[in-house]
Structure formats: structure tokens, C-alpha cells
């Protein structure tokens, strides 16, 4: 660079030659030249990002994720140990130890005195504890472990790149896959993790889509327990809704959808200390923030039942449920109560006589019509204006989508 | 590595790839009801579980296709990587099947008073028949052998 005409060159300034020599000296100390050879790890890294090979690998990874999830949480923990512990030992003990089965306190905390399993008892200390500890905790534990492994191995950023094209169609970018998958474990940390998205529009959309179309681990666990043969259809309807309403929201809500810019790290072996730290933090977060709400939710539902509020709401909303959604009027109670406990609402639905199509519709409606109370509180923390807007969207979507599913069922002759 | 070794490895993985493709398709056909259950020695394909047979079968099929696409000129690192990735996909399904057996075998049966299964009861979960991915697993481990034998692992360590 030449000095401007007439300007004095300070005495201490280096000549051009000296400056280049200095650059050479510094760069020789900090830059190491070598010959790059492609490694198997690098090529596999590239293959898992290219759509042609990356999508089949993603299908395989998701399979492993859900297979390990259901084997560990469902087969080993819940069915293997907790069902036996709660139903054979804990329930008979608490039913005999708690005095006066006709009292209000018994109804609130132990539930149905004739129940022979914690699933159907609906007391705070029976169904509440069983679902929180026996169903949700193992599900959340294994879910967070798998998430931490995917994150630390370097696969998650690749998945984000891979799904970026699809998610851009609905105004989000690839990293929206993180809150989406996290939401399948628990919607509470998923709503919090929407902060990784850049614009207010994206964060609001993601929060709303999580509350609407992502069933949490508790609900999934109960669905796999109660309606295992229909879970695939329910998930399919939720995925369709996620993309259709995501597309509509993206067109309606003003704001920007910036491009993704991700640093994709090479694959590496996850560090045990990191995994344990993440697992510990997230599980503790779940125990502290969600479990009390689960127990409190059962208590409130039971109080509302006692006060006749649920019955009154069921009667008031009966025409909507029967005519618009095509469901039996008895489903109104569980659907109203689902605001507090979606998982228990699914369990309650299983006791109502319905066709398979009606059951699928009812479970989809439970998923989409309102977030659980814990998610509701976290959404409130993100801003009350956003929460109000999200609630408005939730009601419109639930009414529209529920009606559309019913209409499609009529056309197909299954409703 | 010699040309002869390369050809043997290529033919070997071509056979594994074809077998994986065929078994993946068979998984899906059996699930869809087009074909009845298949029992072949210690191997069994049965059931209408979408998750295991349709989705899992699809992954085995993709694994087979990846192995087939990489098995010619397998001595080249790009081709070998495809074979290894295809094999990993089969290991994923087989690993999940074995993990499911372990999870099913640890607790005692539902009606038993105890919580843990007996040792013989636990071992009973590992008796044949096996799903196709589990049968393919030991054969695909040859990819891991070649990874070390042909020095791809050493190269990664050096760098």
C-alpha cells in the first residue's frame, strides 16, 4: 500500500519488504503445511450429508434411536420392572394403608379403590407417580442419552444440513430438527431450545409447531402401551400436520427465514464425561421442572372432576365433539382434561368404546389441541404475547385439522 | 494389497450386498402380507410389525445397496467407505435386535414374583431363530477386518 501523496511516512513504519518478511515469519510459526489424505471417516462424513446416501443413513439412525428407546424404556424399564413394582406391590400397599376409601383425599391421592393397576387408578400417588417415574423418567433418560450421543459424535449437525431443504419449505432451517426431536422426549426443553433459531418468526413458529404436532415422551409411551397398532397412523397425521400448517404459518407470519450456516465437525468418539454431564443436567432439569407439574396436573384434574367442571365442559362441548370431530360424547372429558395430562388422557380414551379411526382421531386431537401445563408455563416464560398468539393458532388448527380428519374419514368410508 | 485379494473381497461383498438386498425386500414383503412368513434354518422373517419389518427391512435393503455400490474396486478408499457404511447400517439393525433380546431377557416373566430373570431364562432369549440382520452381522464384520488389514485405520491414526 503506498502512502498518500504528500503524507509523511513515520520513521518507525516498516517498508513493504520488511512487512512481507514479518508476515512470512509469523505464518511460518503458526501455519503447518502438510499433505491432506482423505480418511474413511471423512468420506463417511461426506456420504452422510449427501441426500442420496445421507437420507437412507438418517432413516437407519432414526430406526436405531426409536428401537433402543422402546427396548430400554418400554420393554426393560416400564414393562419389565415398574409395572410389576407399582401394580403388584405399591398399589395394594397404598390402597390398604390409606384410610377411608370413600373420602375425598383418597379419591385425590389414591384414586379408584377398585383399580388393580396404577394406570387406571388416576390418583396423584398412583397414576401420577407411575407415569412420572415408571413411564416418563426411563423414556426421558434414554432419549437424552441418545440425543447426547448423536450431538457429540457429530451426526446431529449433518442431520440438520440434510433436512435443511425440507424445513426451509416451512420457513425454518435445518437446526429446527433439534427442538423437534427434543420435543419427542419432553416439550419443555424443546420450547427452551427454540432459542437456537435466529429470528422471532422462526422461534414463534417452532414453539407453536412443537406444542401442536410433537407428542412428548410421556404421551408416546402411553400411546405405545395403549394403542400400539395405531401409533404409526397417529404419527403420520402429526407429521403431515407439521408440514402443512408449518407451510401456512410461514406464509402468514411476517418476518425473515435466514439461510443456515453450520460448522459441520468431523465424526469423533463422544467423551464419556461430556455425555454424563449433559445427561445429568437434562434429566435433572426434567425432574425439577416437569415431574411436579405432572403430579400437580393429576391433582387439578381430580379436583375438577370432583367439582363437576369436566362433566359440565364435556356436556357443553358435546355437539362439537360428536358433530365436528365425529367422536363419541364420552371423549369430551379426557380431551378437556388433556390440558393437564395428555398421557393420562390417552389412557382414559382407551376405556371408551370407539372404532380404530375414532381412536386415532381422538389421540391426534389430544396431541394438537393444547400443550400440557408444563409446556404452557415455559411458553409463558418466552413471552405472554407469543403465548396468546400460539394459543389462538392452536385452537384454529385443532378445530380445522380435527374437522379435516373427520371429513377425510367420511370420504374413505371409515368415519 | 494384491489384485487377487481385491477381487476376492469384491466378490465376497457383492454376495453380502445381494443377500442384504434380497433379505431387506423379503422383510418388507412379509410385513406387507404379499409373502407369508419365511423360515430358513435358524433364520426367520415373520410378523406384521411395521417398525421392525418395514422400516428395519428398508434399512437392511439400503445397507445392501450401499455395499453393492462400493464392492467393485473395493481397494480404493472411496469404494471401501461405501461398503463400510452399508455394513454399519446392517450392524445398526442387528445391534438393535440383540439389544431388544437383552432388554427382554433381563426382567422376570410378568407373572413371576421376582424382578430379575433366571440365567437360563435370560439365555433363552438368545436362542434361534434370528432375524436376517443378525445372520448377516458376522459376515459383514469382514469390513472391519479389511479396515485394519488394509491400513485405513493406521492412516487415520497417523493423521
XYZ file of C-alpha atoms in Angstrom:
574
model
C 0.000 0.000 0.000
C 1.507 3.328 -0.971
C 1.438 6.354 1.302
C -0.824 9.132 0.139
C 0.934 11.833 -1.820
C 2.396 14.409 0.475
C 1.813 12.401 3.628
C 4.875 11.772 5.786
C 5.917 8.192 6.396
C 6.566 7.745 10.131
C 10.130 6.757 10.993
C 9.062 3.545 12.760
C 6.925 2.299 9.841
C 8.210 -0.835 8.115
C 8.993 -0.925 4.470
C 6.866 -3.113 2.241
C 9.623 -5.704 2.046
C 10.027 -5.834 5.825
C 6.300 -6.194 6.301
C 6.149 -9.187 3.974
C 9.125 -10.706 5.765
C 7.263 -10.279 9.041
C 4.157 -11.920 7.559
C 6.304 -14.843 6.382
C 7.910 -15.179 9.786
C 4.583 -15.186 11.662
C 2.876 -17.528 9.224
C 5.810 -19.984 9.349
C 5.300 -20.161 13.109
C 1.516 -20.645 13.078
C 0.775 -22.463 9.813
C 1.742 -26.074 9.345
C 1.847 -27.268 5.762
C 1.143 -30.890 5.125
C -0.301 -33.264 2.615
C -4.037 -33.899 3.048
C -5.063 -37.502 2.679
C -8.707 -38.444 2.730
C -9.634 -40.769 5.551
C -12.502 -43.258 5.743
C -14.049 -41.072 8.446
C -14.025 -38.047 6.100
C -15.655 -39.952 3.255
C -18.329 -41.405 5.546
C -18.872 -37.849 6.815
C -19.490 -36.671 3.236
C -21.734 -39.644 2.420
C -23.974 -38.895 5.394
C -24.593 -35.329 4.177
C -25.307 -36.080 0.502
C -29.070 -36.666 0.090
C -28.744 -39.867 -1.985
C -26.755 -41.701 0.686
C -27.497 -39.450 3.670
C -31.281 -39.978 3.705
C -31.022 -43.803 3.923
C -28.471 -43.392 6.720
C -30.811 -40.933 8.513
C -33.626 -43.500 8.201
C -31.293 -46.059 9.795
C -30.235 -43.704 12.597
C -33.847 -42.825 13.403
C -34.699 -46.538 13.448
C -31.883 -47.185 15.935
C -32.983 -44.204 18.009
C -36.548 -45.448 18.394
C -35.667 -49.125 18.643
C -33.262 -48.539 21.552
C -35.760 -46.081 23.061
C -38.624 -48.589 23.070
C -36.485 -51.599 24.097
C -34.946 -49.789 27.048
C -37.823 -47.580 28.207
C -40.731 -49.867 27.251
C -39.554 -53.483 27.440
C -36.874 -53.259 30.116
C -37.840 -50.461 32.497
C -41.598 -49.863 32.291
C -42.962 -53.315 31.389
C -40.071 -55.238 32.922
C -39.786 -53.620 36.326
C -42.010 -50.609 37.036
C -45.378 -52.125 36.055
C -44.701 -55.056 38.345
C -43.447 -52.862 41.182
C -46.306 -50.363 41.024
C -49.165 -52.793 40.320
C -48.153 -55.787 42.442
C -46.536 -54.103 45.419
C -47.076 -50.345 45.604
C -50.789 -50.101 44.648
C -52.066 -52.830 47.021
C -49.954 -51.325 49.804
C -51.180 -47.744 49.365
C -54.802 -48.895 48.878
C -54.674 -50.726 52.187
C -52.580 -48.154 54.057
C -54.601 -45.055 53.094
C -57.672 -44.843 55.345
C -61.297 -44.338 54.290
C -61.646 -45.233 50.566
C -64.828 -43.129 50.403
C -63.086 -39.869 51.331
C -62.172 -37.004 49.014
C -58.485 -37.264 49.918
C -58.489 -40.947 48.959
C -60.026 -40.057 45.573
C -57.457 -37.311 45.005
C -54.338 -39.183 46.054
C -55.097 -42.909 45.569
C -57.965 -42.691 43.071
C -60.268 -45.588 42.247
C -60.280 -48.026 45.228
C -61.195 -50.962 42.935
C -58.400 -50.358 40.407
C -55.944 -53.212 40.040
C -53.282 -51.214 38.204
C -51.762 -47.785 38.638
C -52.607 -46.830 35.068
C -56.330 -46.784 35.754
C -56.345 -45.624 39.368
C -55.917 -41.889 38.473
C -54.662 -40.793 41.878
C -51.733 -38.398 42.397
C -49.677 -41.064 44.183
C -50.761 -43.936 41.923
C -51.163 -42.879 38.273
C -49.208 -39.663 38.852
C -46.142 -41.353 40.329
C -46.365 -44.332 37.981
C -46.470 -42.192 34.837
C -43.825 -39.730 36.072
C -41.342 -42.283 37.413
C -42.333 -45.539 35.741
C -43.104 -44.352 32.211
C -41.635 -40.910 31.589
C -38.363 -40.995 33.523
C -36.850 -44.036 31.722
C -38.131 -42.662 28.408
C -36.601 -39.245 29.026
C -33.344 -40.786 30.317
C -32.693 -42.958 27.251
C -33.945 -40.223 24.942
C -31.467 -37.689 26.318
C -28.661 -40.264 26.247
C -29.274 -40.958 22.550
C -29.517 -37.232 21.825
C -26.220 -36.561 23.605
C -24.509 -39.370 21.641
C -25.839 -38.018 18.336
C -24.750 -34.488 19.222
C -21.268 -35.396 20.429
C -20.489 -37.876 17.645
C -21.058 -35.111 15.080
C -24.143 -36.653 13.452
C -26.702 -34.046 14.516
C -25.184 -31.139 12.506
C -25.180 -33.454 9.455
C -28.826 -34.284 10.018
C -29.511 -30.533 10.250
C -27.820 -29.976 6.874
C -29.709 -32.909 5.380
C -33.175 -31.767 6.460
C -32.491 -28.086 5.803
C -34.069 -28.220 2.327
C -37.319 -29.715 3.674
C -37.533 -27.413 6.668
C -36.877 -24.331 4.528
C -40.173 -25.060 2.758
C -41.930 -24.268 6.025
C -39.828 -21.236 6.904
C -37.444 -22.986 9.297
C -33.877 -24.138 8.816
C -32.030 -27.372 9.496
C -31.339 -26.707 13.169
C -35.112 -26.814 13.798
C -34.589 -30.587 13.831
C -33.047 -30.233 17.323
C -36.143 -28.825 19.129
C -38.317 -31.121 17.004
C -36.514 -34.276 18.150
C -36.094 -32.937 21.703
C -39.864 -32.352 21.787
C -40.426 -36.054 21.301
C -38.750 -36.528 24.691
C -40.306 -33.599 26.521
C -41.820 -30.412 25.086
C -40.438 -28.314 27.962
C -36.725 -28.350 26.959
C -37.797 -28.315 23.303
C -39.543 -24.953 23.715
C -36.471 -23.618 25.538
C -34.179 -24.879 22.760
C -36.079 -22.843 20.143
C -33.661 -20.056 21.156
C -31.075 -21.600 18.800
C -33.241 -20.315 15.914
C -32.334 -16.876 14.705
C -35.488 -14.812 14.108
C -38.600 -14.169 16.227
C -40.703 -15.589 13.415
C -38.797 -18.878 13.417
C -38.873 -19.151 17.211
C -42.627 -18.497 17.354
C -43.313 -20.961 14.539
C -41.176 -23.653 16.136
C -42.756 -23.159 19.549
C -46.241 -23.414 18.063
C -45.403 -26.465 15.952
C -43.884 -28.226 18.975
C -46.980 -27.527 21.071
C -49.213 -28.702 18.224
C -47.640 -31.640 16.466
C -44.865 -33.095 18.604
C -46.147 -35.660 21.118
C -43.924 -35.836 24.190
C -42.213 -38.954 25.570
C -44.956 -39.446 28.158
C -47.666 -39.408 25.528
C -45.661 -41.611 23.178
C -45.009 -44.077 25.980
C -48.710 -44.310 26.822
C -49.662 -44.497 23.133
C -47.248 -47.427 22.635
C -48.780 -49.068 25.688
C -52.471 -48.472 24.902
C -52.771 -48.297 21.094
C -49.546 -49.841 19.722
C -51.164 -50.787 16.400
C -52.283 -47.193 15.687
C -49.183 -45.216 16.727
C -47.855 -45.224 13.138
C -51.064 -43.635 11.782
C -51.134 -41.057 14.581
C -47.513 -40.100 13.875
C -48.188 -39.918 10.140
C -51.091 -37.496 10.702
C -48.938 -35.399 13.039
C -46.066 -35.255 10.508
C -48.484 -34.203 7.750
C -49.938 -31.533 10.049
C -46.427 -30.334 10.998
C -45.545 -29.626 7.376
C -48.946 -28.391 6.133
C -49.571 -25.965 8.999
C -45.860 -25.043 9.117
C -46.145 -24.022 5.461
C -49.298 -21.985 6.138
C -47.807 -20.307 9.231
C -44.661 -19.467 7.279
C -46.790 -17.659 4.675
C -48.977 -15.823 7.235
C -46.433 -14.702 9.835
C -44.281 -11.744 8.808
C -40.524 -11.990 9.293
C -37.362 -13.442 7.846
C -36.247 -17.010 7.186
C -32.444 -16.733 7.061
C -30.238 -19.397 5.459
C -28.465 -21.960 7.607
C -24.748 -21.567 8.316
C -23.413 -24.562 10.239
C -19.893 -25.688 11.021
C -20.032 -29.451 10.429
C -17.399 -31.074 12.640
C -15.692 -34.373 11.728
C -17.034 -37.571 13.306
C -15.430 -38.411 16.604
C -15.910 -40.668 19.589
C -18.134 -38.957 22.199
C -16.414 -38.232 25.518
C -17.913 -40.040 28.475
C -17.587 -37.048 30.814
C -19.444 -34.785 28.357
C -22.211 -37.325 27.839
C -22.649 -37.852 31.577
C -22.713 -34.093 32.201
C -25.362 -33.477 29.516
C -27.411 -36.464 30.616
C -27.286 -35.408 34.254
C -28.221 -31.793 33.526
C -31.136 -32.626 31.236
C -32.573 -35.398 33.397
C -32.299 -33.182 36.473
C -33.990 -30.383 34.525
C -36.836 -32.723 33.630
C -37.226 -33.976 37.198
C -37.266 -30.446 38.605
C -39.430 -28.724 36.003
C -41.801 -31.383 34.661
C -42.430 -34.025 37.364
C -44.010 -31.597 39.871
C -46.333 -30.400 37.078
C -47.285 -33.984 36.255
C -48.261 -34.653 39.866
C -49.934 -31.249 40.228
C -51.784 -31.851 36.956
C -53.328 -35.098 38.229
C -54.388 -33.325 41.398
C -56.066 -30.481 39.464
C -57.834 -32.898 37.079
C -59.171 -34.852 40.051
C -60.340 -31.635 41.757
C -62.054 -30.515 38.529
C -63.759 -33.917 38.263
C -64.920 -33.649 41.874
C -66.242 -30.116 41.289
C -68.133 -31.291 38.170
C -66.244 -28.862 35.897
C -65.017 -31.538 33.500
C -68.520 -33.010 33.258
C -70.001 -29.564 32.584
C -67.403 -28.812 29.899
C -67.967 -32.241 28.355
C -71.686 -31.581 28.064
C -71.143 -28.066 26.720
C -68.658 -29.236 24.095
C -70.569 -32.404 23.171
C -72.037 -31.055 19.906
C -68.576 -30.036 18.728
C -67.059 -33.414 19.512
C -69.876 -35.509 18.093
C -70.759 -33.473 15.003
C -67.493 -31.828 14.015
C -64.879 -34.371 15.130
C -67.091 -37.469 14.786
C -66.164 -38.779 18.240
C -68.383 -40.306 20.940
C -69.506 -37.732 23.526
C -67.605 -39.559 26.295
C -64.321 -38.461 24.712
C -65.021 -34.830 25.612
C -63.967 -35.418 29.259
C -60.492 -36.848 28.545
C -59.941 -34.314 25.766
C -60.740 -31.398 28.085
C -58.597 -32.872 30.860
C -55.700 -33.392 28.432
C -54.553 -29.837 29.029
C -53.202 -31.034 32.336
C -52.195 -34.591 31.487
C -52.032 -35.682 27.853
C -50.679 -39.117 28.688
C -53.430 -39.893 31.167
C -55.981 -38.563 28.698
C -54.780 -41.202 26.189
C -55.137 -43.825 28.898
C -58.671 -42.588 29.645
C -59.573 -42.794 25.951
C -58.613 -46.464 25.909
C -61.518 -47.183 28.257
C -64.086 -45.717 25.801
C -65.642 -47.884 23.092
C -64.526 -46.432 19.735
C -63.655 -47.528 16.234
C -59.951 -47.582 15.310
C -60.413 -44.426 13.202
C -62.133 -42.599 16.056
C -59.340 -43.610 18.427
C -56.706 -42.309 16.006
C -58.642 -39.027 15.590
C -59.046 -38.621 19.366
C -55.328 -39.252 20.059
C -54.304 -36.830 17.286
C -56.645 -34.220 18.779
C -55.131 -34.726 22.228
C -51.721 -34.071 20.712
C -52.643 -30.953 18.818
C -55.274 -29.135 20.751
C -53.255 -27.693 23.631
C -49.792 -28.025 25.183
C -49.565 -29.659 28.593
C -49.471 -27.282 31.556
C -45.669 -27.564 31.971
C -45.107 -26.565 28.322
C -47.674 -23.809 28.773
C -45.652 -22.340 31.648
C -42.383 -22.476 29.659
C -44.098 -20.814 26.700
C -45.283 -18.090 29.061
C -41.657 -17.517 30.085
C -40.817 -16.885 26.413
C -43.332 -14.016 26.318
C -47.060 -13.647 27.001
C -47.789 -12.115 23.588
C -46.249 -15.109 21.848
C -48.183 -17.423 24.140
C -51.518 -15.753 23.368
C -50.822 -15.844 19.639
C -49.772 -19.515 19.901
C -52.960 -20.390 21.828
C -55.075 -18.717 19.150
C -53.268 -20.704 16.453
C -53.702 -23.896 18.491
C -57.479 -23.524 18.679
C -57.836 -22.705 14.990
C -55.571 -25.583 13.933
C -57.209 -28.097 16.282
C -60.688 -27.218 15.013
C -59.619 -27.213 11.371
C -57.427 -30.312 11.415
C -59.865 -32.324 13.556
C -62.661 -31.484 11.112
C -60.496 -32.311 8.086
C -59.533 -35.719 9.523
C -63.232 -36.447 10.156
C -64.137 -35.328 6.612
C -61.409 -37.498 5.065
C -62.655 -40.407 7.179
C -66.186 -39.888 5.829
C -64.865 -39.815 2.244
C -62.863 -43.005 2.830
C -65.870 -44.626 4.498
C -64.077 -45.280 7.787
C -65.505 -42.486 9.962
C -2.961 -55.284 -1.204
C -2.796 -57.634 -4.141
C -5.142 -57.602 -7.106
C -6.193 -61.125 -6.153
C -7.155 -60.086 -2.611
C -9.059 -57.144 -4.011
C -11.066 -59.397 -6.350
C -11.867 -61.860 -3.582
C -13.059 -59.022 -1.316
C -15.145 -57.544 -4.145
C -16.857 -60.857 -4.880
C -17.376 -61.524 -1.174
C -19.051 -58.169 -0.568
C -21.064 -58.451 -3.778
C -22.567 -61.664 -2.369
C -23.202 -59.976 1.018
C -24.778 -56.975 -0.739
C -27.081 -59.160 -2.856
C -28.064 -61.157 0.237
C -28.813 -57.955 2.192
C -30.905 -56.525 -0.659
C -32.853 -59.790 -1.010
C -33.442 -60.126 2.733
C -34.421 -56.466 3.091
C -37.005 -56.899 0.305
C -38.190 -60.138 1.930
C -38.664 -58.295 5.270
C -40.873 -55.704 3.586
C -42.833 -58.254 1.529
C -43.569 -60.367 4.589
C -44.682 -57.301 6.539
C -46.960 -56.164 3.713
C -48.608 -59.587 3.573
C -47.646 -60.171 -0.085
C -45.477 -63.055 1.058
C -46.064 -65.372 4.016
C -43.516 -65.746 6.807
C -40.140 -67.210 5.825
C -38.344 -69.791 7.989
C -34.961 -70.899 6.714
C -32.898 -72.879 9.228
C -32.007 -70.528 12.061
C -33.348 -67.517 10.171
C -36.925 -66.330 10.430
C -38.827 -63.443 8.849
C -42.245 -63.050 10.355
C -44.593 -60.523 11.796
C -46.669 -57.546 10.810
C -44.823 -55.024 12.975
C -44.286 -52.023 10.695
C -41.420 -50.697 12.748
C -39.281 -53.844 12.737
C -40.078 -55.388 9.387
C -40.963 -52.487 7.077
C -38.703 -49.774 8.473
C -35.942 -52.150 9.651
C -36.165 -54.090 6.377
C -35.779 -50.848 4.436
C -32.551 -50.073 6.312
C -31.172 -53.579 5.539
C -32.121 -53.032 1.894
C -30.339 -49.640 1.806
C -27.323 -51.212 3.522
C -27.205 -53.878 0.820
C -27.439 -51.281 -1.954
C -24.580 -49.268 -0.416
C -22.423 -52.402 -0.157
C -23.175 -53.289 -3.778
C -22.336 -49.766 -4.957
C -18.952 -49.941 -3.255
C -17.901 -53.533 -3.816
C -16.281 -53.015 -7.226
C -12.703 -51.701 -6.796
C -13.067 -52.074 -3.059
C -9.343 -51.379 -2.507
C -9.992 -47.677 -3.182
C -10.837 -45.775 -0.041
C -13.964 -44.153 -1.570
C -15.410 -47.511 -2.557
C -14.394 -49.183 0.685
C -16.094 -46.411 2.679
C -19.415 -47.190 0.968
C -19.033 -50.876 1.854
C -18.211 -49.966 5.446
C -21.178 -47.570 5.683
C -23.527 -50.235 4.240
C -22.164 -52.743 6.749
C -22.686 -50.232 9.588
C -26.358 -49.943 8.555
C -26.727 -53.704 8.884
C -24.912 -53.616 12.250
C -27.398 -50.961 13.420
C -30.386 -53.240 12.755
C -28.645 -56.338 14.130
C -27.447 -54.384 17.171
C -30.979 -53.155 17.860
C -32.300 -56.740 17.583
C -29.657 -58.008 20.019
C -30.296 -55.073 22.390
C -34.021 -55.909 22.289
C -33.181 -59.535 23.231
C -31.061 -58.318 26.167
C -33.795 -55.934 27.358
C -36.431 -58.650 27.021
C -34.295 -61.233 28.838
C -33.281 -59.284 31.954
C -36.691 -58.929 33.697
C -38.521 -61.976 35.003
C -41.740 -63.034 33.213
C -44.809 -60.909 34.031
C -46.470 -63.353 36.416
C -43.318 -64.362 38.287
C -42.960 -62.793 41.760
C -39.258 -61.910 41.363
C -37.961 -58.984 39.317
C -34.903 -60.489 37.597
C -34.984 -63.420 35.184
C -33.067 -66.626 35.904
C -29.817 -67.140 33.983
C -31.331 -69.910 31.866
C -34.395 -67.767 31.244
C -32.121 -64.920 30.132
C -30.184 -67.185 27.768
C -33.486 -68.431 26.349
C -33.955 -65.041 24.701
C -30.866 -65.606 22.554
C -31.995 -68.919 21.088
C -32.707 -69.125 17.327
C -34.466 -68.264 15.078
C -32.812 -64.944 14.304
C -33.771 -62.013 12.103
C -31.833 -61.666 8.789
C -29.728 -58.700 10.013
C -28.390 -60.798 12.914
C -27.427 -63.586 10.484
C -25.706 -61.053 8.197
C -23.833 -59.396 11.085
C -20.828 -61.787 11.376
C -20.349 -61.840 7.611
C -20.297 -58.039 7.353
C -17.688 -57.824 10.122
C -15.199 -58.630 7.357
C -15.408 -54.909 6.505
C -13.930 -54.116 9.915
C -11.188 -56.690 9.350
C -10.292 -55.092 5.995
C -10.342 -51.632 7.595
C -7.457 -52.679 9.837
C -5.830 -55.173 7.454
C -5.563 -52.700 4.587
C -4.196 -49.927 6.760
C -7.101 -47.453 6.522
C -7.202 -47.307 10.322
C -3.432 -46.689 10.605
C -3.683 -43.860 8.101
C -6.410 -42.241 10.196
C -4.309 -42.583 13.364
C -1.187 -41.109 11.707
C -3.113 -38.049 10.522
